[in-house]
Structure formats: C-alpha cells, structure tokens
Amino acid sequence: MRVLGVDPGLTRCGVGVVEGVPGRPCRLVHYEVVTSDPDTDLAHRLLNLDERLTALVAEHRPESVAVERVFSQHNVRTVMGTAQAGAVAILVAARAGLPVQTYTPSEVKAAVSGNGSADKAQVTAMVTRLLRLQVAPRPADAADALALAICHVWRGGTRDRIQAALRRAR
Amino acid sequence: MRVLGVDPGLTRCGVGVVEGVPGRPCRLVHYEVVTSDPDTDLAHRLLNLDERLTALVAEHRPESVAVERVFSQHNVRTVMGTAQAGAVAILVAARAGLPVQTYTPSEVKAAVSGNGSADKAQVTAMVTRLLRLQVAPRPADAADALALAICHVWRGGTRDRIQAALRRAR
C-alpha cells in the first residue's frame, strides 16, 4: 500500500510518501515541504498548495492519504492556517477519488514511537530508523508527514477499506 | 460589478450573487445555501462544496468573490469547519482566477446597516430593503452572503483592483 501523509501548514506543509504493508518496515518513496510566503495573499497560498499537492498525487499515485487532524488547543492563528491547509489536502485527495484518513498527533506518535507524547526529535529519529534512512529527513514537518504515512500503513488502511465499501454501497 | 459573496460553513454555506456599482442599490442575481450532512465524512463534504461553488462561479461569472473572515472568538469546533469551508471558497475563486476579498462580520454589518453589531434579523431586513426584494432571503446564511456581496460592491472593489495590478506586475 502506498500512502501520502500530509502535515498541514500554510507556511510549511510537510508531505511524505511511503510504501509498505502492516507490521513490516516501510519504504520511503518521497518527501518534501511545500512552503509559501506569509506575506502573499491567502488565495495564492492556498492555490499554490492545491497545485503542488495535486501534482504530487499525480506523480506518486498513492492509494490513500493521511492528514494530521487539527487541534483546538493550539494558538488560534496557527489553527486557522492549519485548518485551511488541511482542508486543501483533504480536498485534493477527494478530488482524486482517494480515501482520506485523519490522525491526531498523539495517534501518530504512538504508532511510530510507542509514546503518544514523543517530541519532534524522537519522531524524526524513529522515522529515520523505520525507513532505514542514512540521513534524517529534514525539516521536522517532512518527518511528521512520513510518520503519518507510516502510521496509516500500519493501521492497515482498515478504515479506508470500510469507507470504500460504504462509498460503493451508496 | 458582479460579486459572489460566501458565508462559509460546512453544514450550511450561504452564497449570494449581486450586481451593482458603489453607492447605488444592487440587483439580486442569485442566492442559495449549500448544505452537507454532518454525518458524512469531511472529504465528501469539502468536495461537495468545492463542486457546487465551482458550478456557481461558472454559471454566474462573478468578477470577484467576497468571503467572510473566520473569527477566533467563536466556538472552536465551529471555527474549524468554517475555516475549512472558507478555504474551499477562497480556493474555488483563486482557481477561477478571480480576486478574493475577506471581510469581518462587523465590517459587513456596518456596510449594510450602519451598525457593526447589528443582529441577524437587522441584516436580513437591510438586505431585503437594499435589494428591493418582496420577500426576505432565507435562511440567514443566504442573507449574510448577500450582505457580504453588497459590502464588497460598495467598497468599490478597490482592493480587488490593487490585487489585480500587483498580480499583473509579478
């Protein structure tokens, strides 16, 4: 199963693609960070993200997309941008007909490190080890996106399959 | 100038199209509320909104789009849905190459009623009078979207023109 993980953000949006099956180490396919200048207007920032994510889906052809679920306890200004970037990521997946799953940060941390409150350095270290990389993926947004994708592969895409079955039934 | 106003919401998204020039009464072109079932998954709700707004832009060919700016003081759960729906509206406009402007609720209320803290009933009454309608637009989400569009026409689209000039310069 090939999964595209997205750690949404307006200024820096982490994207990671991995391939694997539940319970086995995953293989790194691609990672990058889509950036946008906070000084440009919101419409152009969202459009840029939409275009880049659409291109990445076309290029890497994931079977499903995992997006970090935005949380309320964060700073409200950040949450707004994260919610907007997350909406773009979910929309790109839906337009491509791909199932989308959201995960909370602690679900992702628990999946890759066994500890739901692991810090960024621990997540990066685990992602590096799990993907058997020589060099740690940088910046942390990219490592987080890869962790999301690994988390989704290991969860076995169960919810994806349920969603797909429900869609066919409708 | 023809303007499409959007009062973003995931469950109910108000849309209103008006035509006019600054300082004169506007003419109603269209209004509706795009709804989605809170029990369906987020991806389908965002996709449905994207498709419907894209169709409305194609049908009514506005020259610019006005979207209500989401606010932090609201309930956090609501804010997330509003931010996501707002992102879709802004993205639809940007994809169509249209300038987008956001307004705060109090800017809109002040523009149509002279009172930045007018209530929903007052806004609906003013929109009904300003568009010379026989029947008040319902529900309130539609009236809010029309108020946004009127506000943008009356502001003369100044910021639109500045944005367009900047875009040409880049």
Short mmCIF file of C-alpha atoms in Angstrom, two decimals:
data_model
loop_
_atom_site.label_atom_id
_atom_site.label_comp_id
_atom_site.label_asym_id
_atom_site.label_seq_id
_atom_site.Cartn_x
_atom_site.Cartn_y
_atom_site.Cartn_z
CA MET A 1 0.00 0.00 0.00
CA ARG A 2 1.30 3.42 -0.95
CA VAL A 3 0.28 6.29 1.33
CA LEU A 4 0.75 10.03 1.10
CA GLY A 5 0.97 11.70 4.51
CA VAL A 6 0.35 15.41 4.97
CA ASP A 7 1.34 17.50 7.98
CA PRO A 8 -0.75 20.55 7.05
CA GLY A 9 0.50 24.10 7.38
CA LEU A 10 0.16 27.22 5.29
CA THR A 11 3.75 28.38 5.61
CA ARG A 12 5.28 24.88 5.68
CA CYS A 13 3.26 21.84 4.69
CA GLY A 14 5.09 18.52 5.15
CA VAL A 15 4.43 15.79 2.60
CA GLY A 16 5.73 12.24 2.73
CA VAL A 17 5.05 9.17 0.59
CA VAL A 18 5.83 5.66 1.80
CA GLU A 19 5.01 2.17 0.65
CA GLY A 20 4.53 -0.89 2.82
CA VAL A 21 2.29 -3.42 4.49
CA PRO A 22 1.13 -3.58 8.12
CA GLY A 23 3.79 -4.81 10.54
CA ARG A 24 6.74 -4.54 8.16
CA PRO A 25 9.22 -1.68 7.67
CA CYS A 26 8.00 0.80 5.06
CA ARG A 27 9.96 2.06 2.08
CA LEU A 28 10.50 5.78 1.52
CA VAL A 29 9.17 6.99 -1.82
CA HIS A 30 9.38 10.76 -1.50
CA TYR A 31 9.25 13.65 0.92
CA GLU A 32 9.23 17.40 0.66
CA VAL A 33 7.93 20.54 2.31
CA VAL A 34 5.60 22.80 0.34
CA THR A 35 6.27 26.34 1.51
CA SER A 36 4.50 29.63 0.98
CA ASP A 37 5.41 33.18 1.85
CA PRO A 38 3.29 34.55 4.75
CA ASP A 39 3.39 37.95 3.00
CA THR A 40 1.49 36.77 -0.09
CA ASP A 41 -2.29 36.69 -0.02
CA LEU A 42 -4.20 33.71 1.32
CA ALA A 43 -5.81 32.88 -2.04
CA HIS A 44 -2.43 32.44 -3.71
CA ARG A 45 -1.06 30.43 -0.81
CA LEU A 46 -4.00 28.01 -0.91
CA LEU A 47 -3.85 27.77 -4.69
CA ASN A 48 -0.11 27.05 -4.61
CA LEU A 49 -0.65 24.26 -2.07
CA ASP A 50 -3.57 22.85 -4.07
CA GLU A 51 -1.50 22.74 -7.26
CA ARG A 52 1.57 21.22 -5.63
CA LEU A 53 -0.35 18.53 -3.75
CA THR A 54 -2.36 17.70 -6.89
CA ALA A 55 0.92 17.30 -8.81
CA LEU A 56 2.37 15.07 -6.07
CA VAL A 57 -0.71 12.82 -6.12
CA ALA A 58 -0.46 12.54 -9.91
CA GLU A 59 3.26 11.80 -9.73
CA HIS A 60 3.34 9.30 -6.86
CA ARG A 61 -0.14 7.75 -7.23
CA PRO A 62 -0.82 6.94 -3.56
CA GLU A 63 -3.73 4.61 -2.77
CA SER A 64 -4.77 6.70 0.19
CA VAL A 65 -3.98 9.93 2.00
CA ALA A 66 -3.40 10.50 5.73
CA VAL A 67 -3.74 14.03 7.11
CA GLU A 68 -2.95 15.26 10.59
CA ARG A 69 -6.09 16.29 12.41
CA VAL A 70 -6.01 19.88 13.54
CA PHE A 71 -6.32 20.56 17.19
CA SER A 72 -8.05 23.20 19.21
CA GLN A 73 -5.52 23.63 21.99
CA HIS A 74 -3.04 25.33 19.66
CA ASN A 75 -2.68 29.03 19.13
CA VAL A 76 -5.80 30.19 17.29
CA ARG A 77 -3.99 31.98 14.46
CA THR A 78 -1.94 28.87 13.71
CA VAL A 79 -5.02 26.66 13.92
CA MET A 80 -6.79 28.69 11.25
CA GLY A 81 -3.93 28.30 8.77
CA THR A 82 -3.55 24.62 9.64
CA ALA A 83 -7.30 24.02 9.21
CA GLN A 84 -7.24 25.79 5.82
CA ALA A 85 -4.17 23.88 4.61
CA GLY A 86 -5.69 20.63 5.91
CA ALA A 87 -8.91 21.35 4.00
CA VAL A 88 -6.89 21.77 0.79
CA ALA A 89 -5.07 18.46 1.39
CA ILE A 90 -8.33 16.60 2.06
CA LEU A 91 -9.95 18.20 -0.99
CA VAL A 92 -7.04 17.24 -3.27
CA ALA A 93 -7.38 13.62 -2.14
CA ALA A 94 -11.18 13.61 -2.50
CA ARG A 95 -10.95 15.13 -6.00
CA ALA A 96 -8.56 12.33 -6.99
CA GLY A 97 -11.06 9.78 -5.61
CA LEU A 98 -8.66 8.68 -2.86
CA PRO A 99 -9.76 7.70 0.65
CA VAL A 100 -8.62 10.15 3.32
CA GLN A 101 -7.96 9.42 6.94
CA THR A 102 -7.11 11.91 9.66
CA TYR A 103 -5.00 11.10 12.70
CA THR A 104 -4.29 13.09 15.83
CA PRO A 105 -0.65 13.93 16.59
CA SER A 106 -0.65 11.54 19.55
CA GLU A 107 -2.01 8.63 17.47
CA VAL A 108 0.86 9.18 15.03
CA LYS A 109 3.48 9.49 17.75
CA ALA A 110 2.19 6.37 19.48
CA ALA A 111 2.21 4.42 16.21
CA VAL A 112 5.81 5.21 15.28
CA SER A 113 7.47 5.51 18.70
CA GLY A 114 5.16 3.72 21.13
CA ASN A 115 4.83 7.00 23.01
CA GLY A 116 1.89 9.34 22.33
CA SER A 117 3.76 12.31 23.76
CA ALA A 118 7.09 11.79 21.93
CA ASP A 119 8.85 15.02 20.96
CA LYS A 120 9.82 16.08 17.44
CA ALA A 121 13.37 14.75 17.76
CA GLN A 122 12.11 11.32 18.83
CA VAL A 123 9.62 11.19 15.94
CA THR A 124 12.35 12.15 13.45
CA ALA A 125 14.71 9.52 14.93
CA MET A 126 12.06 6.80 14.72
CA VAL A 127 11.07 7.72 11.16
CA THR A 128 14.75 7.61 10.15
CA ARG A 129 15.14 4.18 11.71
CA LEU A 130 11.83 2.77 10.47
CA LEU A 131 12.54 3.81 6.88
CA ARG A 132 16.20 2.71 7.22
CA LEU A 133 17.45 6.09 6.03
CA GLN A 134 21.10 7.11 6.19
CA VAL A 135 20.16 10.71 6.89
CA ALA A 136 17.26 12.02 8.98
CA PRO A 137 14.50 13.66 6.92
CA ARG A 138 14.51 17.43 7.46
CA PRO A 139 12.75 19.64 8.38
CA ALA A 140 10.56 18.18 11.13
CA ASP A 141 7.42 18.84 9.02
CA ALA A 142 8.64 16.28 6.48
CA ALA A 143 9.42 13.74 9.22
CA ASP A 144 5.94 14.28 10.68
CA ALA A 145 4.34 13.70 7.28
CA LEU A 146 6.32 10.46 6.87
CA ALA A 147 5.27 9.39 10.38
CA LEU A 148 1.63 9.97 9.39
CA ALA A 149 2.04 7.85 6.27
CA ILE A 150 3.75 5.04 8.24
CA CYS A 151 1.02 5.21 10.90
CA HIS A 152 -1.61 4.80 8.18
CA VAL A 153 0.14 1.85 6.52
CA TRP A 154 0.48 0.09 9.88
CA ARG A 155 -3.14 0.71 10.78
CA GLY A 156 -3.64 -1.38 7.67
CA GLY A 157 -5.89 1.11 5.99
CA THR A 158 -8.81 -0.67 7.69
CA ARG A 159 -10.89 2.47 7.81
CA ASP A 160 -10.03 3.14 4.14
CA ARG A 161 -11.49 -0.17 3.14
CA ILE A 162 -14.62 0.43 5.22
CA GLN A 163 -15.01 3.88 3.66
CA ALA A 164 -14.51 2.48 0.16
CA ALA A 165 -17.09 -0.25 0.81
CA LEU A 166 -19.57 2.33 2.10
CA ARG A 167 -18.97 4.51 -0.96
CA ARG A 168 -19.62 1.59 -3.28
CA ALA A 169 -22.80 0.77 -1.34
CA ARG A 170 -24.17 4.31 -1.78
CA MET B 1 -19.60 44.78 -10.95
CA ARG B 2 -20.89 41.30 -10.18
CA VAL B 3 -19.83 39.83 -6.84
CA LEU B 4 -20.29 36.41 -5.30
CA GLY B 5 -20.47 36.52 -1.51
CA VAL B 6 -19.82 33.44 0.62
CA ASP B 7 -20.77 32.99 4.27
CA PRO B 8 -18.68 29.86 4.84
CA GLY B 9 -19.91 26.87 6.80
CA LEU B 10 -19.59 23.14 6.40
CA THR B 11 -23.19 22.26 7.26
CA ARG B 12 -24.71 25.39 5.72
CA CYS B 13 -22.72 27.63 3.39
CA GLY B 14 -24.55 30.78 2.28
CA VAL B 15 -23.93 32.01 -1.26
CA GLY B 16 -25.23 35.23 -2.78
CA VAL B 17 -24.59 36.93 -6.11
CA VAL B 18 -25.38 40.62 -6.65
CA GLU B 19 -24.58 43.16 -9.31
CA GLY B 20 -24.10 46.88 -8.81
CA VAL B 21 -21.86 49.90 -8.53
CA PRO B 22 -20.66 51.72 -5.40
CA GLY B 23 -23.31 53.94 -3.80
CA ARG B 24 -26.29 52.60 -5.75
CA PRO B 25 -28.76 49.82 -4.83
CA CYS B 26 -27.55 46.43 -6.03
CA ARG B 27 -29.53 43.92 -8.05
CA LEU B 28 -30.05 40.37 -6.81
CA VAL B 29 -28.75 37.74 -9.22
CA HIS B 30 -28.93 34.55 -7.17
CA TYR B 31 -28.77 33.13 -3.70
CA GLU B 32 -28.74 29.67 -2.17
CA VAL B 33 -27.41 27.67 0.73
CA VAL B 34 -25.09 24.74 0.01
CA THR B 35 -25.74 22.16 2.69
CA SER B 36 -23.97 18.99 3.74
CA ASP B 37 -24.87 16.27 6.18
CA PRO B 38 -22.71 16.39 9.35
CA ASP B 39 -22.81 12.58 9.39
CA THR B 40 -20.95 12.18 6.09
CA ASP B 41 -17.17 12.28 6.07
CA LEU B 42 -15.25 15.53 5.86
CA ALA B 43 -13.68 14.72 2.48
CA HIS B 44 -17.07 14.34 0.82
CA ARG B 45 -18.43 17.46 2.48
CA LEU B 46 -15.49 19.55 1.24
CA LEU B 47 -15.67 18.01 -2.23
CA ASN B 48 -19.41 18.69 -2.46
CA LEU B 49 -18.85 22.33 -1.50
CA ASP B 50 -15.97 22.65 -3.97
CA GLU B 51 -18.07 21.28 -6.82
CA ARG B 52 -21.13 23.37 -6.04
CA LEU B 53 -19.19 26.63 -5.65
CA THR B 54 -17.23 25.90 -8.84
CA ALA B 55 -20.53 25.37 -10.68
CA LEU B 56 -21.95 28.63 -9.29
CA VAL B 57 -18.87 30.59 -10.40
CA ALA B 58 -19.17 29.07 -13.89
CA GLU B 59 -22.89 29.82 -14.04
CA HIS B 60 -22.95 33.37 -12.66
CA ARG B 61 -19.49 34.55 -13.74
CA PRO B 62 -18.77 36.98 -10.88
CA GLU B 63 -15.87 39.40 -11.29
CA SER B 64 -14.79 38.93 -7.70
CA VAL B 65 -15.55 36.91 -4.60
CA ALA B 66 -16.08 38.14 -1.03
CA VAL B 67 -15.72 35.66 1.83
CA GLU B 68 -16.48 36.20 5.49
CA ARG B 69 -13.31 36.14 7.55
CA VAL B 70 -13.38 33.47 10.22
CA PHE B 71 -13.04 34.58 13.77
CA SER B 72 -11.27 33.21 16.78
CA GLN B 73 -13.79 34.11 19.45
CA HIS B 74 -16.30 31.54 18.17
CA ASN B 75 -16.66 28.02 19.44
CA VAL B 76 -13.53 26.12 18.34
CA ARG B 77 -15.36 23.20 16.70
CA THR B 78 -17.43 25.61 14.60
CA VAL B 79 -14.36 27.66 13.73
CA MET B 80 -12.60 24.62 12.30
CA GLY B 81 -15.47 23.81 9.94
CA THR B 82 -15.84 27.45 9.00
CA ALA B 83 -12.11 27.78 8.30
CA GLN B 84 -12.18 24.65 6.14
CA ALA B 85 -15.28 25.77 4.19
CA GLY B 86 -13.75 29.26 3.82
CA ALA B 87 -10.56 27.73 2.44
CA VAL B 88 -12.60 25.86 -0.18
CA ALA B 89 -14.43 29.07 -1.18
CA ILE B 90 -11.16 31.01 -1.48
CA LEU B 91 -9.57 28.19 -3.46
CA VAL B 92 -12.51 27.99 -5.88
CA ALA B 93 -12.17 31.72 -6.57
CA ALA B 94 -8.38 31.54 -6.94
CA ARG B 95 -8.63 28.57 -9.33
CA ALA B 96 -11.04 30.60 -11.47
CA GLY B 97 -8.53 33.49 -11.48
CA LEU B 98 -10.91 35.75 -9.52
CA PRO B 99 -9.78 38.25 -6.89
CA VAL B 100 -10.89 37.32 -3.38
CA GLN B 101 -11.52 39.67 -0.51
CA THR B 102 -12.33 38.72 3.07
CA TYR B 103 -14.44 40.86 5.41
CA THR B 104 -15.10 40.56 9.11
CA PRO B 105 -18.73 40.16 10.21
CA SER B 106 -18.71 43.66 11.71
CA GLU B 107 -17.39 45.25 8.50
CA VAL B 108 -20.28 43.65 6.63
CA LYS B 109 -22.88 44.64 9.21
CA ALA B 110 -21.58 48.20 9.27
CA ALA B 111 -21.65 48.40 5.46
CA VAL B 112 -25.26 47.29 5.05
CA SER B 113 -26.87 48.60 8.23
CA GLY B 114 -24.55 51.32 9.53
CA ASN B 115 -24.19 49.28 12.72
CA GLY B 116 -21.24 46.91 13.17
CA SER B 117 -23.10 44.94 15.84
CA ALA B 118 -26.43 44.55 14.02
CA ASP B 119 -28.19 41.24 14.68
CA LYS B 120 -29.17 38.65 12.06
CA ALA B 121 -32.74 39.98 11.77
CA GLN B 122 -31.47 43.52 11.10
CA VAL B 123 -29.03 42.30 8.46
CA THR B 124 -31.76 40.28 6.74
CA ALA B 125 -34.14 43.29 6.83
CA MET B 126 -31.49 45.62 5.36
CA VAL B 127 -30.53 43.14 2.63
CA THR B 128 -34.24 42.77 1.72
CA ARG B 129 -34.63 46.54 1.50
CA LEU B 130 -31.32 47.21 -0.29
CA LEU B 131 -32.06 44.62 -2.98
CA ARG B 132 -35.72 45.75 -3.14
CA LEU B 133 -36.96 42.21 -2.60
CA GLN B 134 -40.61 41.38 -1.93
CA VAL B 135 -39.65 38.51 0.35
CA ALA B 136 -36.71 38.32 2.77
CA PRO B 137 -33.95 35.90 1.68
CA ARG B 138 -33.95 32.81 3.91
CA PRO B 139 -32.18 31.29 5.73
CA ALA B 140 -29.98 33.85 7.46
CA ASP B 141 -26.84 32.29 5.88
CA ALA B 142 -28.10 33.38 2.45
CA ALA B 143 -28.87 36.91 3.70
CA ASP B 144 -25.36 37.09 5.21
CA ALA B 145 -23.80 36.03 1.92
CA LEU B 146 -25.80 38.71 0.06
CA ALA B 147 -24.73 41.30 2.66
CA LEU B 148 -21.09 40.32 2.02
CA ALA B 149 -21.53 40.75 -1.72
CA ILE B 150 -23.24 44.15 -1.27
CA CYS B 151 -20.48 45.23 1.13
CA HIS B 152 -17.88 44.34 -1.49
CA VAL B 153 -19.67 46.19 -4.31
CA TRP B 154 -19.96 49.28 -2.15
CA ARG B 155 -16.35 49.17 -1.09
CA GLY B 156 -15.86 49.60 -4.83
CA GLY B 157 -13.62 46.61 -5.19
CA THR B 158 -10.67 48.93 -4.58
CA ARG B 159 -8.60 46.19 -3.03
CA ASP B 160 -9.50 43.89 -5.94
CA ARG B 161 -8.06 46.34 -8.38
CA ILE B 162 -4.90 46.76 -6.31
CA GLN B 163 -4.53 42.97 -6.10
CA ALA B 164 -5.09 42.57 -9.83
CA ALA B 165 -2.49 45.27 -10.57
CA LEU B 166 0.00 43.56 -8.26
CA ARG B 167 -0.65 40.23 -9.95
CA ARG B 168 -0.06 41.74 -13.37
CA ALA B 169 3.17 43.33 -12.09
CA ARG B 170 4.53 39.98 -10.84
#
